[in-house]
Short mmCIF file of C-alpha atoms and ligand atoms in Angstrom, two decimals:
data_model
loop_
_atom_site.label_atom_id
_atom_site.label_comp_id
_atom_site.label_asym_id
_atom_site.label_seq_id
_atom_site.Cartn_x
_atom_site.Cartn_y
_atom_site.Cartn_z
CA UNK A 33 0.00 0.00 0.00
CA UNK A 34 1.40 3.42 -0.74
CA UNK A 35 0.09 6.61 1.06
CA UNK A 36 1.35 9.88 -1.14
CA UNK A 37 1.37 13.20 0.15
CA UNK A 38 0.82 16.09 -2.52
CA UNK A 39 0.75 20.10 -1.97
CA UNK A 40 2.33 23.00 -2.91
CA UNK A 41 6.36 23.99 -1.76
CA UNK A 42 6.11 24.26 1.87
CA UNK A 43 2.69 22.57 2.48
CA UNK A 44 5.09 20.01 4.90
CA UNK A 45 4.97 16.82 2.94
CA UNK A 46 8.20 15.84 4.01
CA UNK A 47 7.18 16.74 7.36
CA UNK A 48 4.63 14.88 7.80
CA UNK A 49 4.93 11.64 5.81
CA UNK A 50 7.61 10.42 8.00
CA UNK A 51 5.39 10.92 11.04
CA UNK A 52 2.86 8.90 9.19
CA UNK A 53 4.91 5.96 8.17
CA UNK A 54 6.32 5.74 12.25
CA UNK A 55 2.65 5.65 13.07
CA UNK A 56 1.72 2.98 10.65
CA UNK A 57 4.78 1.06 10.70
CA UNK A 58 5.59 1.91 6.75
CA UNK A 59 8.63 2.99 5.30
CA UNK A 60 9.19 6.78 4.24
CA UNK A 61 10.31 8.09 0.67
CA UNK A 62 11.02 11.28 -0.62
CA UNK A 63 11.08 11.77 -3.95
CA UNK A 64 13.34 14.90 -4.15
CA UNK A 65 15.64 12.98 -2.51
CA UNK A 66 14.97 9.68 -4.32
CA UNK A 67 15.90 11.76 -7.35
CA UNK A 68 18.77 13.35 -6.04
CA UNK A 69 20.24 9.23 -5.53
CA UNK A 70 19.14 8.39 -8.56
CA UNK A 71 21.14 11.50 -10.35
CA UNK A 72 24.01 12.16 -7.76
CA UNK A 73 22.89 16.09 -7.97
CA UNK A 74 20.98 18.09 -5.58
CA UNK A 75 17.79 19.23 -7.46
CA UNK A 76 18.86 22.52 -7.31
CA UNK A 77 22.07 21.40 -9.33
CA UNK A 78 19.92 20.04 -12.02
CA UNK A 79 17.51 22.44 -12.08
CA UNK A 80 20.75 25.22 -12.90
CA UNK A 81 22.33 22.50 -15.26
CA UNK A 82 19.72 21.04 -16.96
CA UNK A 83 16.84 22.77 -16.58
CA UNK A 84 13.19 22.03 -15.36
CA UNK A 85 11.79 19.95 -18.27
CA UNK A 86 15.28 17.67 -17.15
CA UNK A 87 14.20 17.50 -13.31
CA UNK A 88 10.66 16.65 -14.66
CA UNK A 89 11.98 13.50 -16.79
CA UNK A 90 13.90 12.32 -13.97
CA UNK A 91 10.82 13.20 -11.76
CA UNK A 92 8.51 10.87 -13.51
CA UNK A 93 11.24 8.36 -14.10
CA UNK A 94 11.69 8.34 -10.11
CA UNK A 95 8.26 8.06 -9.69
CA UNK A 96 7.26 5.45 -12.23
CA UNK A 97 10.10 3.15 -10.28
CA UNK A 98 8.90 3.75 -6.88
CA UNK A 99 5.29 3.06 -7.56
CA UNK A 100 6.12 -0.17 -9.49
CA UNK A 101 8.19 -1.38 -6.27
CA UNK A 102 5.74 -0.26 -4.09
CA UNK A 103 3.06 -2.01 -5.84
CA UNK A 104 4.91 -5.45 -6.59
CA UNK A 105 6.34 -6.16 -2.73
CA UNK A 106 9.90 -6.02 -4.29
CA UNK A 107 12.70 -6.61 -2.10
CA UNK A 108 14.51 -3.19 -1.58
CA UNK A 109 18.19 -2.57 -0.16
CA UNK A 110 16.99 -0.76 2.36
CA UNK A 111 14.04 -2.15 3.56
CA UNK A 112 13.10 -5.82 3.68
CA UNK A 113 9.75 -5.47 1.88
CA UNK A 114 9.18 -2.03 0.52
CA UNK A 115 5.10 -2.89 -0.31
CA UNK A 116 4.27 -0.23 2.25
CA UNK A 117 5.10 3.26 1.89
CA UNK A 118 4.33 6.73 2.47
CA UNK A 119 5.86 8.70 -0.18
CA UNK A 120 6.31 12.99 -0.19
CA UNK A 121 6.10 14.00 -3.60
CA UNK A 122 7.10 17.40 -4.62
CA UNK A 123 4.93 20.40 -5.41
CA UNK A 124 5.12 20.06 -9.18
CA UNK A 125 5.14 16.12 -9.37
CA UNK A 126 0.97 16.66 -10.64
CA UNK A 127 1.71 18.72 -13.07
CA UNK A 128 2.09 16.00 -15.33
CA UNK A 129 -1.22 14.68 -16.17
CA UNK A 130 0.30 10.58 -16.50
CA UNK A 131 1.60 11.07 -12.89
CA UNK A 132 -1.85 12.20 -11.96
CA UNK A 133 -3.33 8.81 -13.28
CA UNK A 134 -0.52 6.66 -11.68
CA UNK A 135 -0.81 8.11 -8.02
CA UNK A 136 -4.51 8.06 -8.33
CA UNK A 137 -4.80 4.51 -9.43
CA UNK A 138 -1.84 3.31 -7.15
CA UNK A 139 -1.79 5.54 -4.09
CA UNK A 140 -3.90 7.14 -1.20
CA UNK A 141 -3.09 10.37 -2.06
CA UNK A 142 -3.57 13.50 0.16
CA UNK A 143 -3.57 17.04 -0.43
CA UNK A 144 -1.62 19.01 1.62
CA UNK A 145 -3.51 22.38 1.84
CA UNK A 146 -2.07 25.57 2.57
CA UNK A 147 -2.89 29.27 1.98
CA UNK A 148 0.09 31.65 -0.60
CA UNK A 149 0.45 33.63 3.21
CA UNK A 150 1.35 30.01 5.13
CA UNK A 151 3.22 28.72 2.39
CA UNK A 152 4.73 32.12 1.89
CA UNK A 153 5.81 32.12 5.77
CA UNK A 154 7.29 29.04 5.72
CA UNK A 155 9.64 28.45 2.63
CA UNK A 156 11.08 31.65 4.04
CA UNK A 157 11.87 29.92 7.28
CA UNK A 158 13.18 26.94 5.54
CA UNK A 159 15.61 28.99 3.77
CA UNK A 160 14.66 29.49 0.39
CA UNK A 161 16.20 26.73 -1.38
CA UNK A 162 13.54 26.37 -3.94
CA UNK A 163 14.82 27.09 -7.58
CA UNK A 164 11.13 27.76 -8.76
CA UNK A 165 10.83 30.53 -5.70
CA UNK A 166 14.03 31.89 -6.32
CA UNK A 167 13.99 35.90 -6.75
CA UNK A 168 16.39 39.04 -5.92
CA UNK A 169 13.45 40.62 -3.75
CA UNK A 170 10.81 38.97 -1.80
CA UNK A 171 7.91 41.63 -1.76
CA UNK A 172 6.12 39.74 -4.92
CA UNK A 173 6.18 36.23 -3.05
CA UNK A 174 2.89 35.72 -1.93
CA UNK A 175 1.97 36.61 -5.96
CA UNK A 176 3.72 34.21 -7.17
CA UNK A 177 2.56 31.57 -5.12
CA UNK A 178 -0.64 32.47 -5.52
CA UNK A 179 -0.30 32.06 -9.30
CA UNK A 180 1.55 28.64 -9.23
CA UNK A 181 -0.95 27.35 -6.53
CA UNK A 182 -4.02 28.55 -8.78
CA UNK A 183 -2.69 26.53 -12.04
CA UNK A 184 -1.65 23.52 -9.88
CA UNK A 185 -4.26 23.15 -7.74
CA UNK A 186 -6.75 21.38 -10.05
CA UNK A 187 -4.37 18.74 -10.54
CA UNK A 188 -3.97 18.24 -6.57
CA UNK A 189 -7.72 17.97 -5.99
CA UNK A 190 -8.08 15.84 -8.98
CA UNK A 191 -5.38 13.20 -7.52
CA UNK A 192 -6.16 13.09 -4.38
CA UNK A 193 -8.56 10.76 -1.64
CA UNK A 194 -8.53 13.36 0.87
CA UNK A 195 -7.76 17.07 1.49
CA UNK A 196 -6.00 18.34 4.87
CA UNK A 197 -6.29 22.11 5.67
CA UNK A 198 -2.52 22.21 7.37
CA UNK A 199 -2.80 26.17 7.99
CA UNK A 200 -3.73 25.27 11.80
CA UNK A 201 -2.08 22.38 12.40
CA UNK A 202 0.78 20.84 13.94
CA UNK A 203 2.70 18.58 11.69
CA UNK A 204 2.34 16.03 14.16
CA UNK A 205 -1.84 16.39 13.99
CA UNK A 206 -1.40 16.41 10.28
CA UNK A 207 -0.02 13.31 10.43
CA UNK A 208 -2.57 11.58 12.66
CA UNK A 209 -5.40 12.83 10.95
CA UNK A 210 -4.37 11.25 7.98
CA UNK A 211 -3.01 7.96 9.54
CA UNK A 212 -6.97 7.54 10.94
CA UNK A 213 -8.50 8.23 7.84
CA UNK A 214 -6.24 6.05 6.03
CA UNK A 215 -6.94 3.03 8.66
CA UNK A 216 -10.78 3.47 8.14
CA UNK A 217 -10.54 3.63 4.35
CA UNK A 218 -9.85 0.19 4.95
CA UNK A 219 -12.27 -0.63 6.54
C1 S3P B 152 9.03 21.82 -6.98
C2 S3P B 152 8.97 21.47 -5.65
C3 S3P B 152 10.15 20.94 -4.94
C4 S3P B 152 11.11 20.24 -5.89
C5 S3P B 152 11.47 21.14 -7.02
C6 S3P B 152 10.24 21.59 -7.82
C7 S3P B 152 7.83 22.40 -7.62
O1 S3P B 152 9.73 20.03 -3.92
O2 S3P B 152 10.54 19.06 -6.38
O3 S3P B 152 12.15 22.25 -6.50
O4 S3P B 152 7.75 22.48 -8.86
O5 S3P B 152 6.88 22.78 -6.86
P1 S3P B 152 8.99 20.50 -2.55
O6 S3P B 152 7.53 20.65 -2.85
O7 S3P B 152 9.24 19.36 -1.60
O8 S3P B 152 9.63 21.77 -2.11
#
């Protein structure tokens, strides 16, 4: 079973997902960082070498193999069985309509929800080392969020089981909100 965790940059996927998989005894991906093995470059490196239609390839490509290992049971090197998994994605991964179908078909996916201000608020305090968010001066950010959140947004509500309003919530509550609702979806 794979759990998936969509949003927008800063909407505390990676947060939260490994909360959820200690709570529910799964293992935790990320795929940023699943990519950045895969690649042996930070994503920041191949979004300045390569370019973002690059990162995307190598986002699907990361993707693709995850799901399929997920799905199938495989044995993993780090992990004896790697069937259950709660994977972060990253804030663009929907924006590809094929991704869409696969973590629809072969994930609970959650939405992440967070307003431009929150998000705004907190890829500040983590630093700003997003290459999409990237600019000299800051006093446009919320804007700009705003307009990437309104174009992605369809594709996170389309993908997803259920929809988490994080605004007012700890990471930790995020986390076992989600962990309940996944237990009685299978019930
Ligand atoms: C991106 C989000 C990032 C990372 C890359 C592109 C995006 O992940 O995949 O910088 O297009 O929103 P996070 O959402 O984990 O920051």
């Amino acid at each position: 079973m794979i759990i998936s965790l969509t949003g927008f940059m800063g909407a505390g996927k990676s947060s939260v997902a490994p909360i959820i998989a200690e709570i529910l005894g799964f293992s935790f991906y990320d795929l940023d960082q699943l990519i950045e093995e895969r690649e042996g470059l930070t994503v920041q490196d191949i979004f300045s070498r390569y370019g973002e239609e690059w990162f995307r390839e190598a986002e699907s490509r990361t993707l693709l193999s995850i799901m399929e290992k997920g799905s199938s049971g495989e044995i993993g090197s780090r992990d004896a069985i790697i069937s259950d998994i709660v994977l972060s994605l990253g804030g663009g991964t929907l924006i590809r309509p094929s991704n869409r179908t696969i973590l629809k078909e072969g994930s609970f996916c959650v939405y992440l929800r967070a307003r431009p201000e929150t998000i705004a608020v907190r890829v500040l305090a983590g630093g700003q080392n997003r290459p999409l968010l990237r600019q000299k001066d800051n006093t446009d950010l919320i804007d700009k969020i705003r307009g990437m959140l309104n174009e992605r947004e369809e594709g996170y509500l389309e993908s997803s089981s259920l929809v988490i309003d994080t605004d007012c919530l700890t990471v930790e509550e995020c986390a076992e909100k989600i962990a309940d609702t996944f237990r009685l979806s299978l019930l």
